[in-house]
PDB file of C-alpha atoms in Angstrom:
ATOM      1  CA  UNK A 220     102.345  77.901  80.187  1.00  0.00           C
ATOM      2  CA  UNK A 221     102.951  75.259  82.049  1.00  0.00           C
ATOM      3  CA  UNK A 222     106.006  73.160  81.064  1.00  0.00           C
ATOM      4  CA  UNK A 223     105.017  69.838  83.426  1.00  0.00           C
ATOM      5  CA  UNK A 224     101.326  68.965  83.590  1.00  0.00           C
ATOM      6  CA  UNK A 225     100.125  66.422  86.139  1.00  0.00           C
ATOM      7  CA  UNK A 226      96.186  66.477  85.591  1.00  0.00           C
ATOM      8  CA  UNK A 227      95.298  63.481  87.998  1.00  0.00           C
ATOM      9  CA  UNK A 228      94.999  65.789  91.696  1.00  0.00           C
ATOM     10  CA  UNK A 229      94.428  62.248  93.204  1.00  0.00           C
ATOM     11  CA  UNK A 230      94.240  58.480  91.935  1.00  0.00           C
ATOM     12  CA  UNK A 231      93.164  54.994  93.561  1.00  0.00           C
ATOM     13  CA  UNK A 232      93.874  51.724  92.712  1.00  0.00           C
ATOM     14  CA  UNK A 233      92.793  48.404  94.538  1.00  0.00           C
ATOM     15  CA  UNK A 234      95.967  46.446  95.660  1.00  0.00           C
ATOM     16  CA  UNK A 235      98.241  44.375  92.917  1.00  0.00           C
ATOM     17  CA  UNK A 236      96.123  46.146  90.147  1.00  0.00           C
ATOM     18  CA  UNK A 237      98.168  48.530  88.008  1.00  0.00           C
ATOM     19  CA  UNK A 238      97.774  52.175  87.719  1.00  0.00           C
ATOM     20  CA  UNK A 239      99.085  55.309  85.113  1.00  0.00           C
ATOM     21  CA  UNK A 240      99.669  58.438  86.460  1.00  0.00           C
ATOM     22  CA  UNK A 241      99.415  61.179  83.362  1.00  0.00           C
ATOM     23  CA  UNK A 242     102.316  63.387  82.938  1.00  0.00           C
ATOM     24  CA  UNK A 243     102.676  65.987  79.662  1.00  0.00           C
ATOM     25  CA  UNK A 244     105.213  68.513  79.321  1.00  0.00           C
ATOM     26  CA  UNK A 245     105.984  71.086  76.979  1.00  0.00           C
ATOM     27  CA  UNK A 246     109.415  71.742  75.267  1.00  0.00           C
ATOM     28  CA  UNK A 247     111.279  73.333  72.268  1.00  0.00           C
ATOM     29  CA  UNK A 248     114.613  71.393  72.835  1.00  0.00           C
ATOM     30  CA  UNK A 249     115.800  68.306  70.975  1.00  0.00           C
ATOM     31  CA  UNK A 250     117.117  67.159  73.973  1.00  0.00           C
ATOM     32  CA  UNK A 251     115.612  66.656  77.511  1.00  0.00           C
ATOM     33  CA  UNK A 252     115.210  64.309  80.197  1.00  0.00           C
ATOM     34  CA  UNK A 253     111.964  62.962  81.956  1.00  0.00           C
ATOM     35  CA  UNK A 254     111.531  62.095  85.881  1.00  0.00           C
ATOM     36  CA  UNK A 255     109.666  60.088  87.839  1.00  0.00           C
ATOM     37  CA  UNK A 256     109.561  61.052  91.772  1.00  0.00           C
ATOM     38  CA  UNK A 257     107.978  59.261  94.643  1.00  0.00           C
ATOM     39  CA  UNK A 258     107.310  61.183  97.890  1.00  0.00           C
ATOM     40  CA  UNK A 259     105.879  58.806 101.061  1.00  0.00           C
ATOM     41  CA  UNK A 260     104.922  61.361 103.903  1.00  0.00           C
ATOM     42  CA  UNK A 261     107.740  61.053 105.393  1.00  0.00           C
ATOM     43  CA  UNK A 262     108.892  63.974 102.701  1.00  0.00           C
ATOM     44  CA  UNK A 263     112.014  62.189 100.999  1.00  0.00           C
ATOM     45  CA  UNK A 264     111.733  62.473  97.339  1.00  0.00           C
ATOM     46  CA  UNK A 265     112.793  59.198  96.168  1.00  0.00           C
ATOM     47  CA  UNK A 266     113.494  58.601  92.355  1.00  0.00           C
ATOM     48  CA  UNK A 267     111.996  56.252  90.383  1.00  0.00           C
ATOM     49  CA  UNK A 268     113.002  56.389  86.667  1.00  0.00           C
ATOM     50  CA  UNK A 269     113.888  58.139  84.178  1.00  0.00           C
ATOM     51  CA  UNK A 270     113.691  58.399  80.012  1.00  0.00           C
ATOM     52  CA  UNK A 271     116.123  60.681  77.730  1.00  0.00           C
ATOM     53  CA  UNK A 272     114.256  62.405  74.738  1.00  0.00           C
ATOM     54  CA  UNK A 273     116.765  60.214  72.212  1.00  0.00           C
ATOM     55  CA  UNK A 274     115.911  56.809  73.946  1.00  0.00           C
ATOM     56  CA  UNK A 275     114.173  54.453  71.874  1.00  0.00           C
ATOM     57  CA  UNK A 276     112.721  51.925  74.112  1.00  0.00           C
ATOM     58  CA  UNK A 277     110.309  53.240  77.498  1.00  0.00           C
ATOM     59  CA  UNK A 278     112.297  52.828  80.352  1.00  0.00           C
ATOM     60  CA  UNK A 279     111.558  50.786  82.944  1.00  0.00           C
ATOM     61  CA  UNK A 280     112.928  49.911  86.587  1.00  0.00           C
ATOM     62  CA  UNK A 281     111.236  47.006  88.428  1.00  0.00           C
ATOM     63  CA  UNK A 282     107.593  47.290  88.417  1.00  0.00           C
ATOM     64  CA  UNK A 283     107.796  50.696  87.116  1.00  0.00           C
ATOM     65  CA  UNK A 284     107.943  51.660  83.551  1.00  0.00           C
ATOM     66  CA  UNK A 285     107.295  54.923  81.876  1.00  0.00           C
ATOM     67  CA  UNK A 286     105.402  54.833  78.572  1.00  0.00           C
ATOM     68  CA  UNK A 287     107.199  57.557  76.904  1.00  0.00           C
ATOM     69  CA  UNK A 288     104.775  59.012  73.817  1.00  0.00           C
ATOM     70  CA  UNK A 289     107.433  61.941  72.059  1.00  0.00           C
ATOM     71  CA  UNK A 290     104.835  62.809  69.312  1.00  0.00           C
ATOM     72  CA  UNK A 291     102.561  63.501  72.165  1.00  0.00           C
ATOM     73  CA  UNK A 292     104.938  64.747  74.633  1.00  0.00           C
ATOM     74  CA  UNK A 293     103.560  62.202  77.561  1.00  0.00           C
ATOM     75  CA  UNK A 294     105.938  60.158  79.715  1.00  0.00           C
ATOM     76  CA  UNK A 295     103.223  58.307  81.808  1.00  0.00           C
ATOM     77  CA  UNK A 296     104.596  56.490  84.862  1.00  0.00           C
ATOM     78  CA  UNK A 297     102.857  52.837  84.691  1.00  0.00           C
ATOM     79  CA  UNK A 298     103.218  51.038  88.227  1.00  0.00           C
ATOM     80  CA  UNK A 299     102.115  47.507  87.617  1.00  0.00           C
ATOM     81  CA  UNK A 300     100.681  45.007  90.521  1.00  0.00           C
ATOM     82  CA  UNK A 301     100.344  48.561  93.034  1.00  0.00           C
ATOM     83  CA  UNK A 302     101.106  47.453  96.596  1.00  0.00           C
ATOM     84  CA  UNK A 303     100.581  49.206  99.777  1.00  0.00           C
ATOM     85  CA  UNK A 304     103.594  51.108  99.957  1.00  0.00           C
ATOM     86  CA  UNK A 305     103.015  52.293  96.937  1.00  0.00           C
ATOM     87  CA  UNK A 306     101.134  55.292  98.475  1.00  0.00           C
ATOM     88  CA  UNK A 307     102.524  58.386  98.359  1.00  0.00           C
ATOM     89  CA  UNK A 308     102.611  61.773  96.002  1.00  0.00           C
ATOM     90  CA  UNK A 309     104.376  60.916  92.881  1.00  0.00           C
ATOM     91  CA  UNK A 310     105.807  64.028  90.283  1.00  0.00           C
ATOM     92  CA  UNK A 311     106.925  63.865  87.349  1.00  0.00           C
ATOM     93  CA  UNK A 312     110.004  66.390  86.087  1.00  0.00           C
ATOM     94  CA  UNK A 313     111.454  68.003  83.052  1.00  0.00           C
ATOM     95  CA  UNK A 314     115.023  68.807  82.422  1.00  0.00           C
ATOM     96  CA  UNK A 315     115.703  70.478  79.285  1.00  0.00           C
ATOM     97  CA  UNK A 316     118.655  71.124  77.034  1.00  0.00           C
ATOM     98  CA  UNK A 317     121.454  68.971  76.348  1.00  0.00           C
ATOM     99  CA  UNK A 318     125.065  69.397  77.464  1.00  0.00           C
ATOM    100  CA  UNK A 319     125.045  73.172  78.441  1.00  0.00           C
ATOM    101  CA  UNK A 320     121.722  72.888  78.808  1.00  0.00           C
ATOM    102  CA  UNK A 321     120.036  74.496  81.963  1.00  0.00           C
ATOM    103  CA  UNK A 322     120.576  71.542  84.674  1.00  0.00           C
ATOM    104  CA  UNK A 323     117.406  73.198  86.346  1.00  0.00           C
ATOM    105  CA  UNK A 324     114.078  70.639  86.317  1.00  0.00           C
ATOM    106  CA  UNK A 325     111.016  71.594  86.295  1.00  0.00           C
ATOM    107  CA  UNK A 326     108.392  69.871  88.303  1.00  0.00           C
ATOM    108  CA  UNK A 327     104.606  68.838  87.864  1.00  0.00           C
ATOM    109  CA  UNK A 328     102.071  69.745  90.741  1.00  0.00           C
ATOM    110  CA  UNK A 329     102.073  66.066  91.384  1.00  0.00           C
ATOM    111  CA  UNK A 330      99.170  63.388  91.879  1.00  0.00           C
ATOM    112  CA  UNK A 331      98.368  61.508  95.164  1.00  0.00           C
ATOM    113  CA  UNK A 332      98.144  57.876  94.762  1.00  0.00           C
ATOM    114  CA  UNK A 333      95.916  55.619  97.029  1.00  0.00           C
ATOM    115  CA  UNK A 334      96.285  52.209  97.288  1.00  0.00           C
ATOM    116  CA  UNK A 335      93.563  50.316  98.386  1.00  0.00           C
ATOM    117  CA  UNK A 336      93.549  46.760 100.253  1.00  0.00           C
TER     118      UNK A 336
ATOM    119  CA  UNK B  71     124.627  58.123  92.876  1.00  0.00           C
ATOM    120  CA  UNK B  72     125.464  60.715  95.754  1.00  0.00           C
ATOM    121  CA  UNK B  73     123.961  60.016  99.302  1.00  0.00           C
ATOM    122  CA  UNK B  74     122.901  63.389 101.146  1.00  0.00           C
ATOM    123  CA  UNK B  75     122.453  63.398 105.114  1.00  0.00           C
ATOM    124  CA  UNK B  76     120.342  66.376 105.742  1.00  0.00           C
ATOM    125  CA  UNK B  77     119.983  67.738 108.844  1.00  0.00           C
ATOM    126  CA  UNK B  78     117.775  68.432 110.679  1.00  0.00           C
ATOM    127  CA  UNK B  79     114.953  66.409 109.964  1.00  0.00           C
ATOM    128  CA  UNK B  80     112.264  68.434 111.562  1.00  0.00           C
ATOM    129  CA  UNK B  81     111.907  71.249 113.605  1.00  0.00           C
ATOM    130  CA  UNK B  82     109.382  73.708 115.261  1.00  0.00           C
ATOM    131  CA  UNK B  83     110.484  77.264 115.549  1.00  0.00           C
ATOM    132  CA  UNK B  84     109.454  80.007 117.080  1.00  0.00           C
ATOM    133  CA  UNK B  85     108.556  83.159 115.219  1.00  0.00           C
ATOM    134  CA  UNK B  86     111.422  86.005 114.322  1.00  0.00           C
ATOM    135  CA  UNK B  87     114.139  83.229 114.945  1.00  0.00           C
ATOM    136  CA  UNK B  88     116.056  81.380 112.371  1.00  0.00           C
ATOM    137  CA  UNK B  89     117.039  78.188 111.218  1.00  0.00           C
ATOM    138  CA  UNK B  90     119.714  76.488 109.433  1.00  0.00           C
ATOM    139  CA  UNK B  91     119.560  73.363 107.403  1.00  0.00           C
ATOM    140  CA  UNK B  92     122.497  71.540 106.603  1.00  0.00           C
ATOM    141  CA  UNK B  93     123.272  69.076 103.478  1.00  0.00           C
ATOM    142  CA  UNK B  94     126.113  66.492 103.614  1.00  0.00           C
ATOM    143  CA  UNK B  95     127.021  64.757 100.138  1.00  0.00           C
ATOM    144  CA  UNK B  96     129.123  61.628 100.560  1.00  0.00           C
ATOM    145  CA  UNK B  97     130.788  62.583  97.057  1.00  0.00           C
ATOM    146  CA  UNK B  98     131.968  65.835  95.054  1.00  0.00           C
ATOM    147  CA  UNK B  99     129.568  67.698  93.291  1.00  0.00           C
ATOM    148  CA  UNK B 100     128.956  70.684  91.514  1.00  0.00           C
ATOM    149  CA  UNK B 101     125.599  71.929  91.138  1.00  0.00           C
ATOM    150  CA  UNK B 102     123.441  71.787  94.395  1.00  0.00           C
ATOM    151  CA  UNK B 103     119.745  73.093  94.374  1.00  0.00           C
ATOM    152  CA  UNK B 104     117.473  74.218  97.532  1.00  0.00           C
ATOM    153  CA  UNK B 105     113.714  73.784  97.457  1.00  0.00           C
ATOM    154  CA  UNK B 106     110.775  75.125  99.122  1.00  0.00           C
ATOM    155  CA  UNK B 107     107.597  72.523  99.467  1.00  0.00           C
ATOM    156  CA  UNK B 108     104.616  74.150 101.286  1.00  0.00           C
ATOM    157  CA  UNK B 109     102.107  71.946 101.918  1.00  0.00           C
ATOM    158  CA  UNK B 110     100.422  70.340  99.727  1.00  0.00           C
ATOM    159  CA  UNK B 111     102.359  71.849  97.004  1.00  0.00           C
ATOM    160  CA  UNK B 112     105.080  71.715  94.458  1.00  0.00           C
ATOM    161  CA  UNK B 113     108.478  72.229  94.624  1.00  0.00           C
ATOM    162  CA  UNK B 114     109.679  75.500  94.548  1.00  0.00           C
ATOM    163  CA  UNK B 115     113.316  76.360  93.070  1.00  0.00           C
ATOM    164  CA  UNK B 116     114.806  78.777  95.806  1.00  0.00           C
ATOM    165  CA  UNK B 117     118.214  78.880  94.617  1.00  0.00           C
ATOM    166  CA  UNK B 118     121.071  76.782  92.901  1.00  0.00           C
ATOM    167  CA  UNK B 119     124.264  76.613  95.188  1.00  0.00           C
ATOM    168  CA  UNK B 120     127.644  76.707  93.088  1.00  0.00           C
ATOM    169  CA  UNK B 121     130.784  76.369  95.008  1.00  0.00           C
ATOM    170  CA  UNK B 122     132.938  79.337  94.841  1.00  0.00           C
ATOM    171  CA  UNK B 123     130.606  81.725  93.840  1.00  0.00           C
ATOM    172  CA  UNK B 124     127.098  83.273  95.141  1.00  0.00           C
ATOM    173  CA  UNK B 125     123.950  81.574  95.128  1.00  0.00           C
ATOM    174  CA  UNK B 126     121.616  82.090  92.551  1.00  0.00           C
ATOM    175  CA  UNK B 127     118.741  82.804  93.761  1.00  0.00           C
ATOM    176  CA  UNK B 128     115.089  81.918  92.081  1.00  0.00           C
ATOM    177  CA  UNK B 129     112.255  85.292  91.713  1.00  0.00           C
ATOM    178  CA  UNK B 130     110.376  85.610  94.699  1.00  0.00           C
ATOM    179  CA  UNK B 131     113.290  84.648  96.989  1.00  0.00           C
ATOM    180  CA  UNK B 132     116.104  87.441  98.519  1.00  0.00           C
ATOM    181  CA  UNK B 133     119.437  86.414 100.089  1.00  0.00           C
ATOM    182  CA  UNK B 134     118.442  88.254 103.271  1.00  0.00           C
ATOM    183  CA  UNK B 135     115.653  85.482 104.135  1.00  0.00           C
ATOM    184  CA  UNK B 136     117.431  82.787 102.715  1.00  0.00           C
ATOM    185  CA  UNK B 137     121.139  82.853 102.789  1.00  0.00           C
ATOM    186  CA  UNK B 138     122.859  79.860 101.466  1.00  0.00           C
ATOM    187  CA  UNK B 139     127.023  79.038 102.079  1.00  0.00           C
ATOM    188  CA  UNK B 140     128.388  76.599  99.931  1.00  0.00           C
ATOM    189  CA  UNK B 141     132.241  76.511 101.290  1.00  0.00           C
ATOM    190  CA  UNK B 142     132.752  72.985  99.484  1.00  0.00           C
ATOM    191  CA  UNK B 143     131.639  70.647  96.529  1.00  0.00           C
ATOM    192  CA  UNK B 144     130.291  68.361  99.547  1.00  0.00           C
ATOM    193  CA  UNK B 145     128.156  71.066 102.063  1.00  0.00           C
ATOM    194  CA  UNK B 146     125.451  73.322 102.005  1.00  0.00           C
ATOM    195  CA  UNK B 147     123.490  74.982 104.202  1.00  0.00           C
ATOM    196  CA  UNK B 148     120.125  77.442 103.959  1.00  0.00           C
ATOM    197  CA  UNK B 149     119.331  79.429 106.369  1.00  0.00           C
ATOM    198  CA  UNK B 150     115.608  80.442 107.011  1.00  0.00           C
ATOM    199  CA  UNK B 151     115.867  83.754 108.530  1.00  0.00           C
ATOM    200  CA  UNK B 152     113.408  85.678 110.638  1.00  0.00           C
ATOM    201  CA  UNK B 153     110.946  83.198 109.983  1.00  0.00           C
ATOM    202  CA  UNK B 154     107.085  83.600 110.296  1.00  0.00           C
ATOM    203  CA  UNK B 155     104.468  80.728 110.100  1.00  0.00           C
ATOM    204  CA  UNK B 156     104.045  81.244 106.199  1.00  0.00           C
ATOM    205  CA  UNK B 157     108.015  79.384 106.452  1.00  0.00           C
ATOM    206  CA  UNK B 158     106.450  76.536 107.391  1.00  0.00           C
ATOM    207  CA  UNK B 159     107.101  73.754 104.854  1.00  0.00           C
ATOM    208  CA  UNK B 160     109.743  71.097 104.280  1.00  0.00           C
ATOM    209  CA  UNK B 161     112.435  72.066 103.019  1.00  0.00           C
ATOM    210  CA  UNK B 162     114.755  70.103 100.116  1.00  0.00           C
ATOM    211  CA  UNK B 163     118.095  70.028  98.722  1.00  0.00           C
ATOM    212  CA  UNK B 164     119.238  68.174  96.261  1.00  0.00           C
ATOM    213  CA  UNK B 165     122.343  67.081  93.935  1.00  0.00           C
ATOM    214  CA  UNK B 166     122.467  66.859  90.274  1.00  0.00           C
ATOM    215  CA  UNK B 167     125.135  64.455  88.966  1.00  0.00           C
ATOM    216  CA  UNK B 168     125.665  62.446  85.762  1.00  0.00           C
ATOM    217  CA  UNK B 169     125.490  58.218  86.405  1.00  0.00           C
ATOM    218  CA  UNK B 170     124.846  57.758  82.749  1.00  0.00           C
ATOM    219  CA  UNK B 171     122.453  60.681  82.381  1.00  0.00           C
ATOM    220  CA  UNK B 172     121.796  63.937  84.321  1.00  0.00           C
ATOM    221  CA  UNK B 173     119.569  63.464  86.818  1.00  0.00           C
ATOM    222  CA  UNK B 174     118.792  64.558  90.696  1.00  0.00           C
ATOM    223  CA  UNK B 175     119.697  63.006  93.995  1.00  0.00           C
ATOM    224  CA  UNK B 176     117.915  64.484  96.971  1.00  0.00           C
ATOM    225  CA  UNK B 177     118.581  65.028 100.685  1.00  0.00           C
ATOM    226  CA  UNK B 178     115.664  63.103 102.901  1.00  0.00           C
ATOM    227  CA  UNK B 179     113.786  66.894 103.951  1.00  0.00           C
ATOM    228  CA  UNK B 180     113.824  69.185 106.496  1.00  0.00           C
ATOM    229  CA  UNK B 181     109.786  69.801 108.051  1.00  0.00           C
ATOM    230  CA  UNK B 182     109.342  72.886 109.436  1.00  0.00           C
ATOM    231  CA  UNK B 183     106.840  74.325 111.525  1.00  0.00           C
ATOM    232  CA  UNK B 184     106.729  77.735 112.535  1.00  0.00           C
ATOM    233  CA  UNK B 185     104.548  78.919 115.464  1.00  0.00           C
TER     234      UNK B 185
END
């Protein structure tokens, strides 16, 4: 089973609208950590933002905010007034266990996001 | 967090040579990972770099296609070994480091193209 699922292949959004990219993942542990990753075509994996399993408020950086759900084991990455730039492939990660924990992530397929003048 | 040059950016190779990538952190770390991306895909664990010891590497992946030399906590480097055009993808490493929480710092790619 698949521990990151990214079901959106591809999104678009018009220009300073804002968009959710769908990310659920699957986990045992008490403690893990959620990622947000933004690749532009240049190929640079660029991090965005990130929520801990104990954190009680969604995180957010900027205009992005993840709307973290832990009954339903989403961590949606909200982008809010999309701009050009904003296009590029955007995954979403998983790293499990706590201190001692395996520091491996595991990634989502990723969705493409379009953003439309 | 850690800044990672990573060299070179791209490259096209010919087939049945090889290739080595090299990673630069600007700070000390422990745990470095190397990644596979073929195109339009995933990312694709090929091993975690430990200084001081071997490379671990991922299933699917043998040291004999991909070694990896990790002499310090700042350098890596991957070697793509008698490479065929299936090799061609870009290529990732990355740091993990804790600023507060755990997370991952990566190097800006490596695009290769194998003809």
């Amino acid at each position: 089973a698949q521990k990151i699922t990214q079901t959106q292949p591809g999104m678009f959004v018009q220009e300073k609208e804002a968009v959710t990219l769908d990310c659920t993942y699957d986990t045992s542990d008490q403690s893990y950590g959620l990622f947000w990753y933004k690749q532009p075509s240049s190929g640079e994996m660029i991090f965005l933002i990130y929520q801990g399993s104990y954190d009680e408020q969604n995180a957010t950086e900027g205009r992005y905010s993840l709307n973290f759900q832990k009954a339903r084991k989403s961590a949606n990455l909200v982008i809010s007034a999309s701009q050009l730039g904003d296009s590029a492939m955007y995954f979403c990660a998983m790293r499990e266990g706590g201190t001692g924990g395996s520091y491996i992530p595991t990634f989502g397929r990723g969705t493409s996001l379009i953003v439309h003048p | 967090s850690a800044v990672i040059s990573q060299k070179p950016s791209r490259d096209i190779c010919q087939r049945g040579t090889s290739l080595t990538i090299q990673c630069q952190v600007d700070s000390q770390v422990t745990m470095m990972f190397w990644y596979r991306q073929q195109p339009g895909q995933s990312l694709t664990l090929i091993a975690t770099a430990n200084q001081g010891s071997e490379a671990t590497y991922e299933s699917g992946f043998v040291i004999d296609k991909f070694p990896i030399s990790r002499p310090n906590l700042t350098f890596s480097t991957l070697t793509v070994s008698n490479m065929s055009p299936e090799d061609s993808s870009i290529y990732l490493c990355s740091v993990g480091e804790n600023n507060g929480h755990y997370g991952y710092t990566f190097g800006s790619g490596t695009r290769l193209t194998v003809v």
